[in-house]
Amino acid sequence: MSTDFDATVIGAGPGGEVATSRLLAGGLRVALVERELIGGECAYWACVPSKTLMRPVEARAEAGDAAGLSTPQLDWAGLRDYRDYMIRHLDDAAQVAGYQKQGVTVIKGAARLVGRDPWRIDVAGQQVTADHVVIATGSDPARPPIEGLDDVPVWTNREATTLREIPQRVVMIGGSAVGVELGQFLARMGSHVTLVQRGPRLLDREEPRVGDIVAAQLRQDGIDIRLGRQARAARRDGADTIVELDDGSSVRTDVIVLGAGRRPRTAGLGLPELGITPDPRGGLPIDERCRVSDGLWALGDVTGVALFTHVAMYQARVVADTILGKPRRADYTAIPRVVFAQPEIAAVGLTTAQSRDRGIEIATTELDLAEAITRPWTYQTHPSGTLGLLADRDRRVLVGAWAVAPQAGEWIHQAALAIRAAIPIDTLRDGIAQFPTFSEAYLTATEQLDL
Ligand SMILES: Cc1cc2nc3c(=O)[nH]c(=O)nc-3n(C[C@H](O)[C@H](O)[C@H](O)COP(=O)(O)OP(=O)(O)OC[C@H]3O[C@@H](n4cnc5c(N)ncnc54)[C@H](O)[C@@H]3O)c2cc1C
């Protein structure tokens, strides 16, 4: 039986968009189903607005620390307008028209799988068939079990990134990337921020040193960090909200902002009826080619592999190329992890704990950039920055790196390439980096490694 489409992509976030474009370029008949806006969470309520909001705050702080400059004024209305422009005023008409012009059939509505062999997809009563279905439905913010949360003002990333006024007081739940970025942004815009983190450290999937350095920075920004604490209950008191923590203390706030993780979005897709069940973390189980079952593929946050746009786009390339007859295997070695705070926090590869779990004997080093290289001094009057490296003693290659420093999200990619390509330490030690750049730090740090 001939199908309506060679491939139907469900979800038009960054992953779904890359898959769609690549499948189309490969000559397939493609449908793209989207229940909200073409561009997904990333374009409207996550990466793009958060990085747009963070940049002037970063530039202002950097200007204040550059020799001979004073701290510039920040114009909130101007920043808000530019944020609105960057999120396309929550209007995707141009994107829909663009895809249609290229030959993609765009179907607006929530998709549900209703049959297989061939795949049948229902969108608001309209049914289409396809040889391949790519699920790219993203993730939802986790809602922690705080009693009374439904009765008080709560922002997820959506309200936080589209905010129109800066709240006076904020309780931020969660000390991962979202909590650190939005917490620092709000604090620097004048909010009094209390950040409640369940674990003993911020960014607790990174090296403990990273969490400590970041906590010191955020405290300097005036954030009240409560580590090892959980919010138990929330209630209204007039116009205020009172958040009760598990140590018996309470915090008065205007709004609670949730940054407590995300869950793969699989509800309503009709998967259990077709015998497909998510893994224990809620992600769609995929093989190394991102295949769920014959002709069914998944990519991006819904897989739960690593909740980043660049991972969604990478998996999209794997899926599309495999469908197009050029099979690829996904290799998740050395995915960069950047938190766009000021200074930037960047990491790649394994942490010390992960290396130990894998039985890798490592050598580690930590470099104070202001002591070791010149660039921090030409960059700012209060130079700072740290680079950490982890190397496999047997293989004599890098296995992990982290940095907290200006533009670390850019120059961490040298470590990413070195780890992914297993470039020998001796080759790295023989490298020549432009003077004076932050990249010079790698030379000193690799020489420092006791291998
Ligand atoms: C505040 C914040 C900041 C972030 N910053 C960064 C960053 O700087 N860099 C980075 O790499 N990552 C960042 N992320 C993570 C990033 O947003 C996600 O990893 C990325 O959006 C995942 O892309 P995706 O294509 O899997 O899904 P999404 O972008 O979530 O898109 C999924 C799409 O599927 C649609 N959909 C869902 N169900 C259906 C259905 N049944 N039918 C039809 N359509 C459906 C949705 O409407 C949505 O448009 C951030 C996240 C947050 C919350």
Coordinates of C-alpha atoms and ligand atoms in Angstrom, one line a residue:
M1 CA 0.0 0.0 0.0
S2 CA 1.4 3.4 -0.9
T3 CA 1.7 5.8 2.0
D4 CA 0.9 9.6 2.1
F5 CA 4.5 10.4 3.1
D6 CA 7.9 8.7 3.1
A7 CA 8.5 10.3 6.5
T8 CA 6.4 12.2 9.1
V9 CA 8.2 14.2 11.7
I10 CA 6.3 14.8 15.0
G11 CA 7.5 18.0 16.7
A12 CA 9.2 21.0 15.1
G13 CA 11.8 21.8 17.7
P14 CA 15.5 22.0 16.6
G15 CA 15.7 18.3 16.3
G16 CA 12.5 17.9 14.3
E17 CA 13.5 20.8 12.1
V18 CA 16.9 19.4 11.2
A19 CA 15.4 15.9 10.5
T20 CA 12.7 17.5 8.3
S21 CA 15.2 19.6 6.2
R22 CA 17.6 16.7 5.8
L23 CA 14.9 14.2 4.8
L24 CA 13.5 16.8 2.3
A25 CA 17.0 17.4 0.9
G26 CA 17.3 13.6 0.5
G27 CA 14.3 13.7 -1.9
L28 CA 11.6 12.3 0.5
R29 CA 8.0 13.3 0.8
V30 CA 7.9 14.8 4.3
A31 CA 5.2 15.9 6.6
L32 CA 5.9 18.0 9.7
V33 CA 3.4 17.9 12.6
E34 CA 3.6 20.6 15.2
R35 CA 1.0 21.3 18.0
E36 CA 2.4 24.7 18.9
L37 CA 5.1 26.7 17.1
I38 CA 7.6 25.7 14.5
G39 CA 11.0 26.1 16.3
G40 CA 9.9 24.3 19.5
E41 CA 10.8 25.1 23.1
C42 CA 14.4 26.2 22.2
A43 CA 13.4 29.0 19.8
Y44 CA 10.7 30.6 21.9
W45 CA 11.0 29.7 25.6
A46 CA 14.4 28.2 26.3
C47 CA 17.9 28.6 24.6
V48 CA 17.2 31.6 22.4
P49 CA 15.4 34.0 24.8
S50 CA 17.5 33.0 27.8
K51 CA 20.8 33.6 25.9
T52 CA 19.4 36.9 24.5
L53 CA 18.4 38.0 28.0
M54 CA 21.8 37.0 29.5
R55 CA 24.0 38.7 27.0
P56 CA 23.5 42.4 27.9
V57 CA 23.8 41.4 31.6
E58 CA 27.1 39.7 30.8
A59 CA 28.3 42.6 28.6
R60 CA 27.4 45.1 31.3
A61 CA 29.4 43.2 33.9
E62 CA 32.3 42.8 31.5
A63 CA 32.3 46.5 30.6
G64 CA 32.4 47.4 34.2
D65 CA 35.5 45.3 34.6
A66 CA 37.3 46.5 31.5
A67 CA 40.0 49.1 32.1
G68 CA 38.8 52.6 31.8
L69 CA 35.1 51.8 31.3
S70 CA 32.3 52.3 33.7
T71 CA 29.3 50.1 34.0
P72 CA 26.8 51.0 31.3
Q73 CA 23.0 51.4 31.9
L74 CA 20.8 48.6 31.0
D75 CA 17.5 49.5 29.3
W76 CA 15.0 46.8 30.2
A77 CA 12.4 47.9 27.7
G78 CA 15.0 47.8 24.9
L79 CA 16.2 44.3 26.0
R80 CA 12.6 43.1 26.3
D81 CA 11.8 44.3 22.7
Y82 CA 14.9 42.6 21.3
R83 CA 14.0 39.4 23.2
D84 CA 10.5 39.6 21.6
Y85 CA 12.0 40.1 18.2
M86 CA 14.3 37.1 18.8
I87 CA 11.3 34.9 19.8
R88 CA 9.4 36.1 16.7
H89 CA 6.7 37.6 18.9
L90 CA 5.6 33.9 19.3
D91 CA 4.5 33.8 15.7
D92 CA 5.7 31.1 13.3
A93 CA 3.7 32.1 10.2
A94 CA 7.0 32.7 8.3
Q95 CA 8.4 29.4 9.3
V96 CA 5.2 27.5 8.2
A97 CA 5.2 29.3 4.9
G98 CA 9.0 28.7 4.5
Y99 CA 8.6 24.9 4.9
Q100 CA 5.5 24.8 2.7
K101 CA 7.4 26.6 0.0
Q102 CA 10.2 24.1 0.1
G103 CA 7.6 21.3 -0.3
V104 CA 7.1 20.1 3.3
T105 CA 3.5 19.4 4.3
V106 CA 3.0 21.3 7.6
I107 CA 0.2 20.0 9.8
K108 CA -0.7 22.0 12.9
G109 CA -2.1 19.9 15.8
A110 CA -1.1 17.3 18.3
A111 CA -0.1 14.0 16.6
R112 CA -1.0 10.6 17.9
L113 CA 0.1 7.2 16.5
V114 CA -3.0 5.1 15.8
G115 CA -1.6 2.2 13.8
R116 CA 1.5 0.6 12.3
D117 CA 2.5 -1.2 9.0
P118 CA 2.3 1.4 7.7
W119 CA 2.4 4.0 10.4
R120 CA -0.8 5.9 10.8
I121 CA -0.8 9.2 12.5
D122 CA -3.9 11.1 13.7
V123 CA -3.9 14.9 14.0
A124 CA -7.2 16.3 15.2
G125 CA -9.2 13.7 13.2
Q126 CA -7.1 13.9 10.1
Q127 CA -5.1 10.7 9.4
V128 CA -2.0 10.3 7.4
T129 CA 0.2 7.3 6.7
A130 CA 4.0 7.2 6.5
D131 CA 6.8 4.7 6.0
H132 CA 8.9 6.4 8.7
V133 CA 7.8 8.4 11.8
V134 CA 10.3 10.5 13.7
I135 CA 9.3 11.5 17.2
A136 CA 10.9 14.7 18.3
T137 CA 8.4 15.9 20.9
G138 CA 10.8 17.4 23.4
S139 CA 10.3 17.6 27.2
D140 CA 8.1 19.2 29.8
P141 CA 9.4 21.0 33.0
A142 CA 9.3 18.7 36.0
R143 CA 6.9 19.9 38.8
P144 CA 8.4 19.1 42.2
P145 CA 6.1 17.7 44.9
I146 CA 5.6 21.0 46.8
E147 CA 2.4 21.1 48.7
G148 CA 0.2 24.0 47.6
L149 CA 2.2 24.7 44.4
D150 CA -0.9 24.9 42.3
D151 CA -2.3 27.8 44.4
V152 CA 0.6 30.2 44.2
P153 CA 2.3 32.1 41.3
V154 CA 4.7 29.7 39.6
W155 CA 6.8 30.2 36.5
T156 CA 8.3 27.5 34.4
N157 CA 10.9 28.4 31.8
R158 CA 8.1 29.7 29.6
E159 CA 7.0 32.5 31.9
A160 CA 10.5 33.2 33.0
T161 CA 11.9 33.6 29.5
T162 CA 9.0 35.7 28.3
L163 CA 8.8 37.9 31.4
R164 CA 7.6 41.4 31.0
E165 CA 8.5 42.8 34.4
I166 CA 11.3 41.9 36.8
P167 CA 9.8 40.5 40.0
Q168 CA 11.1 41.9 43.2
R169 CA 11.6 38.6 44.9
V170 CA 12.1 35.1 43.4
V171 CA 12.4 31.6 44.9
M172 CA 14.3 29.6 42.3
I173 CA 13.8 25.8 42.7
G174 CA 16.8 23.9 41.4
G175 CA 20.5 24.7 40.9
S176 CA 21.2 23.2 37.5
A177 CA 21.8 25.1 34.3
V178 CA 18.4 26.7 34.1
G179 CA 18.5 27.8 37.8
V180 CA 22.0 29.2 37.5
E181 CA 21.3 31.1 34.3
L182 CA 17.9 32.5 35.2
G183 CA 18.9 33.0 38.8
Q184 CA 21.9 35.1 37.9
F185 CA 19.9 37.0 35.3
L186 CA 17.1 37.9 37.7
A187 CA 19.5 38.8 40.5
R188 CA 21.5 41.1 38.2
M189 CA 18.2 42.7 37.0
G190 CA 17.5 43.6 40.6
S191 CA 15.4 40.7 42.0
H192 CA 16.2 39.3 45.4
V193 CA 16.8 35.6 44.5
T194 CA 16.7 32.7 46.9
L195 CA 18.0 29.5 45.2
V196 CA 16.9 26.3 46.7
Q197 CA 19.0 23.3 45.7
R198 CA 18.3 19.7 46.9
G199 CA 21.8 18.4 46.6
P200 CA 24.9 19.7 48.4
R201 CA 26.2 21.6 45.3
L202 CA 25.0 23.6 42.3
L203 CA 25.4 22.0 38.9
D204 CA 25.8 18.7 40.7
R205 CA 26.5 16.6 37.6
E206 CA 29.7 18.5 37.1
E207 CA 33.0 18.4 39.1
P208 CA 32.4 19.5 42.7
R209 CA 34.9 22.3 42.1
V210 CA 32.7 23.7 39.4
G211 CA 29.7 23.9 41.8
D212 CA 31.8 25.6 44.4
I213 CA 33.2 28.2 42.1
V214 CA 29.7 28.9 40.7
A215 CA 28.2 29.2 44.1
A216 CA 30.8 31.8 45.1
Q217 CA 30.0 33.8 42.0
L218 CA 26.3 33.7 42.5
R219 CA 26.7 34.7 46.2
Q220 CA 28.7 37.7 45.0
D221 CA 25.7 38.5 42.8
G222 CA 23.6 38.6 45.9
I223 CA 21.8 35.3 45.5
D224 CA 20.8 33.6 48.8
I225 CA 21.8 30.0 48.0
R226 CA 20.2 27.2 50.2
L227 CA 22.1 24.0 49.5
G228 CA 20.9 20.6 50.7
R229 CA 17.4 22.0 51.1
Q230 CA 14.0 21.3 49.6
A231 CA 10.9 23.3 49.4
R232 CA 8.1 21.4 51.2
A233 CA 5.1 23.7 50.9
A234 CA 3.9 27.0 49.5
R235 CA 1.0 29.2 50.5
R236 CA -0.4 32.6 49.9
D237 CA -0.2 35.4 52.5
G238 CA -2.0 38.4 51.0
A239 CA -0.1 39.4 47.9
D240 CA 3.0 37.3 49.0
T241 CA 3.8 33.7 48.6
I242 CA 5.5 31.9 51.5
V243 CA 7.7 29.0 50.7
E244 CA 8.5 26.6 53.5
L245 CA 11.8 24.7 53.4
D246 CA 12.6 21.4 55.0
D247 CA 14.8 22.9 57.6
G248 CA 11.8 24.7 59.1
S249 CA 12.8 28.1 57.6
S250 CA 10.5 30.0 55.2
V251 CA 11.1 32.5 52.4
R252 CA 8.6 35.3 51.3
T253 CA 8.5 35.8 47.6
D254 CA 6.5 37.1 44.6
V255 CA 7.0 34.1 42.4
I256 CA 8.4 30.6 42.4
V257 CA 10.5 29.7 39.4
L258 CA 10.9 26.1 38.5
G259 CA 14.3 24.9 37.3
A260 CA 14.0 21.4 38.7
G261 CA 14.7 19.3 35.6
R262 CA 12.7 18.2 32.6
R263 CA 10.8 15.0 31.6
P264 CA 10.6 13.6 28.1
R265 CA 7.3 14.4 26.5
T266 CA 5.6 11.1 25.5
A267 CA 2.1 11.5 26.9
G268 CA -0.7 11.5 24.3
L269 CA 1.4 10.0 21.5
G270 CA -0.5 6.7 21.6
L271 CA 2.7 4.7 22.3
P272 CA 1.5 2.2 25.0
E273 CA -1.4 1.2 22.7
L274 CA 1.3 0.2 20.1
G275 CA 3.3 -1.7 22.7
I276 CA 6.0 1.0 23.1
T277 CA 6.8 2.0 26.7
P278 CA 9.2 4.7 27.9
D279 CA 12.3 3.7 29.9
P280 CA 12.3 4.2 33.6
R281 CA 13.5 7.8 33.2
G282 CA 10.6 8.5 30.9
G283 CA 12.6 8.6 27.7
L284 CA 11.9 6.7 24.5
P285 CA 14.3 3.8 24.3
I286 CA 16.4 4.0 21.2
D287 CA 19.2 2.0 19.7
E288 CA 22.5 3.5 18.5
R289 CA 20.8 4.7 15.3
C290 CA 18.0 6.4 17.3
R291 CA 15.6 3.7 16.2
V292 CA 12.7 2.8 18.5
S293 CA 11.3 0.0 16.3
D294 CA 11.1 -0.6 12.5
G295 CA 10.3 2.7 10.8
L296 CA 9.9 4.5 14.2
W297 CA 12.6 6.9 15.3
A298 CA 13.1 9.3 18.2
L299 CA 15.5 12.1 18.8
G300 CA 16.1 15.1 21.1
D301 CA 14.8 15.6 24.6
V302 CA 12.2 12.9 24.2
T303 CA 15.0 10.3 24.2
G304 CA 16.3 11.6 27.6
V305 CA 19.9 11.0 26.3
A306 CA 21.2 14.5 26.9
L307 CA 18.8 17.4 27.0
F308 CA 20.5 19.9 24.7
T309 CA 19.7 21.4 21.3
H310 CA 23.0 20.3 19.8
V311 CA 22.3 16.7 20.8
A312 CA 18.8 16.9 19.3
M313 CA 20.3 18.2 16.1
Y314 CA 23.1 15.6 16.1
Q315 CA 20.5 12.8 16.6
A316 CA 18.5 14.3 13.7
R317 CA 21.5 13.9 11.4
V318 CA 21.9 10.3 12.5
V319 CA 18.2 9.5 12.0
A320 CA 17.9 11.3 8.6
D321 CA 21.1 9.8 7.2
T322 CA 20.1 6.4 8.3
I323 CA 16.6 6.7 6.8
L324 CA 18.3 8.0 3.6
G325 CA 20.4 4.8 3.3
K326 CA 23.6 6.2 4.8
P327 CA 23.4 4.5 8.2
R328 CA 25.2 6.2 11.1
R329 CA 25.7 5.3 14.7
A330 CA 25.3 7.9 17.4
D331 CA 28.4 8.5 19.4
Y332 CA 27.8 10.7 22.5
T333 CA 31.4 11.1 23.4
A334 CA 32.4 14.7 24.3
I335 CA 29.1 16.6 24.2
P336 CA 29.8 20.1 25.3
R337 CA 27.8 21.4 28.3
V338 CA 27.7 25.1 28.6
V339 CA 25.9 27.3 31.2
F340 CA 25.7 30.8 29.8
A341 CA 26.2 32.6 33.1
Q342 CA 28.9 35.3 33.6
P343 CA 31.6 34.0 33.6
E344 CA 30.6 31.1 31.3
I345 CA 30.7 27.6 32.7
A346 CA 31.7 24.9 30.2
A347 CA 32.4 21.2 30.6
V348 CA 32.9 18.3 28.3
G349 CA 33.6 14.6 28.6
L350 CA 33.8 12.7 31.9
T351 CA 34.0 13.9 35.5
T352 CA 36.3 12.4 38.1
A353 CA 33.5 10.3 39.5
Q354 CA 32.4 9.1 36.0
S355 CA 36.0 8.2 35.2
R356 CA 36.3 6.2 38.4
D357 CA 33.0 4.4 37.7
R358 CA 34.4 3.3 34.4
G359 CA 37.6 2.1 35.9
I360 CA 39.8 4.7 34.2
E361 CA 42.9 5.8 36.1
I362 CA 43.1 9.5 35.7
A363 CA 45.5 12.3 36.2
T364 CA 43.9 15.7 36.9
T365 CA 45.0 19.3 36.9
E366 CA 43.5 22.7 37.7
L367 CA 44.9 25.9 36.3
D368 CA 44.3 29.4 37.7
L369 CA 44.2 31.3 34.4
A370 CA 45.2 34.6 36.0
E371 CA 48.4 33.0 37.3
A372 CA 49.2 31.1 34.1
I373 CA 48.3 33.2 31.1
T374 CA 48.1 36.8 29.9
R375 CA 44.6 37.0 28.3
P376 CA 42.7 37.3 31.6
W377 CA 44.7 40.5 32.4
T378 CA 44.2 42.1 29.0
Y379 CA 40.5 41.2 29.2
Q380 CA 39.6 42.5 32.6
T381 CA 41.0 44.4 35.6
H382 CA 40.0 41.7 38.1
P383 CA 41.2 38.7 36.1
S384 CA 39.9 35.3 37.0
G385 CA 39.2 31.9 35.4
T386 CA 39.9 28.3 36.0
L387 CA 40.5 25.3 33.7
G388 CA 40.4 21.7 34.8
L389 CA 41.6 18.7 32.8
L390 CA 41.2 15.0 33.3
A391 CA 43.5 12.6 31.4
D392 CA 43.5 8.8 31.0
R393 CA 46.9 7.7 32.3
D394 CA 47.0 4.5 30.2
R395 CA 45.8 6.0 26.9
R396 CA 47.5 9.3 27.5
V397 CA 44.5 11.3 26.1
L398 CA 42.1 13.8 27.7
V399 CA 38.8 12.3 28.9
G400 CA 37.3 15.4 30.5
A401 CA 37.6 19.2 30.8
W402 CA 35.9 22.0 32.5
A403 CA 36.3 25.8 32.7
V404 CA 34.7 28.7 34.4
A405 CA 36.0 31.8 32.6
P406 CA 35.1 34.4 29.9
Q407 CA 34.0 32.8 26.6
A408 CA 34.6 29.3 28.0
G409 CA 31.7 28.0 26.0
E410 CA 33.7 28.8 22.9
W411 CA 37.2 27.5 23.7
I412 CA 35.9 24.3 25.5
H413 CA 35.5 23.0 22.0
Q414 CA 39.2 22.4 21.7
A415 CA 38.9 20.0 24.6
A416 CA 35.8 18.5 23.0
L417 CA 37.7 17.8 19.8
A418 CA 40.7 16.4 21.7
I419 CA 38.5 14.1 23.7
R420 CA 36.3 13.0 20.7
A421 CA 39.3 12.3 18.4
A422 CA 41.5 11.0 21.3
I423 CA 44.3 13.3 20.3
P424 CA 47.4 12.2 22.2
I425 CA 48.5 14.5 25.1
D426 CA 51.9 14.8 23.5
T427 CA 50.3 16.3 20.4
L428 CA 48.4 18.8 22.5
R429 CA 51.6 19.7 24.4
D430 CA 53.2 20.3 21.0
G431 CA 50.4 22.7 20.0
I432 CA 50.8 26.4 19.3
A433 CA 48.0 28.7 20.5
Q434 CA 47.6 32.3 19.6
F435 CA 49.0 34.8 22.2
P436 CA 47.2 36.2 24.2
T437 CA 44.1 33.9 24.2
F438 CA 42.3 31.8 26.7
S439 CA 43.1 28.8 24.5
E440 CA 46.7 29.1 25.7
A441 CA 45.6 27.7 29.0
Y442 CA 45.5 24.2 27.4
L443 CA 49.2 24.2 26.8
T444 CA 50.1 25.0 30.3
A445 CA 47.5 22.7 31.8
T446 CA 48.4 19.7 29.7
E447 CA 52.1 20.3 30.6
Q448 CA 51.1 20.3 34.2
L449 CA 49.4 16.9 33.9
D450 CA 51.4 14.3 35.8
L451 CA 51.4 11.6 33.1
Ligands
LIG1 C1 15.5 27.8 30.0 C2 16.2 26.8 29.1 C3 17.3 27.1 28.4 C4 18.0 26.2 27.6 N1 19.1 26.6 27.0 C5 19.8 25.8 26.2 C6 21.0 26.1 25.5 O1 21.5 27.3 25.7 N2 21.6 25.2 24.7 C7 21.1 24.0 24.6 O2 21.7 23.2 23.8 N3 19.9 23.6 25.2 C8 19.3 24.4 26.0 N4 18.1 24.1 26.6 C9 17.6 22.7 26.2 C10 16.9 22.8 24.9 O3 15.8 23.7 24.9 C11 16.3 21.4 24.5 O4 17.3 20.5 24.6 C12 15.8 21.5 23.0 O5 14.7 22.4 22.9 C13 15.3 20.1 22.6 O6 14.9 20.1 21.3 P1 13.8 19.1 20.8 O7 13.8 19.2 19.3 O8 14.1 17.7 21.3 O9 12.4 19.5 21.4 P2 11.7 20.9 21.7 O10 12.5 22.1 21.4 O11 11.1 20.7 23.0 O12 10.5 20.8 20.6 C14 9.6 19.8 20.6 C15 8.4 20.2 19.8 O13 7.5 19.1 19.7 C16 6.1 19.6 19.7 N5 5.2 18.5 20.2 C17 5.2 17.9 21.4 N6 4.3 16.9 21.3 C18 3.7 16.9 20.1 C19 2.7 16.2 19.5 N7 2.0 15.2 20.1 N8 2.3 16.5 18.2 C20 2.9 17.5 17.6 N9 3.9 18.3 18.1 C21 4.3 18.0 19.4 C22 6.2 20.7 20.7 O14 5.1 21.6 20.6 C23 7.6 21.4 20.4 O15 7.4 22.4 19.4 C24 17.5 24.9 27.4 C25 16.3 24.6 28.1 C26 15.7 25.5 28.9 C27 14.4 25.0 29.6

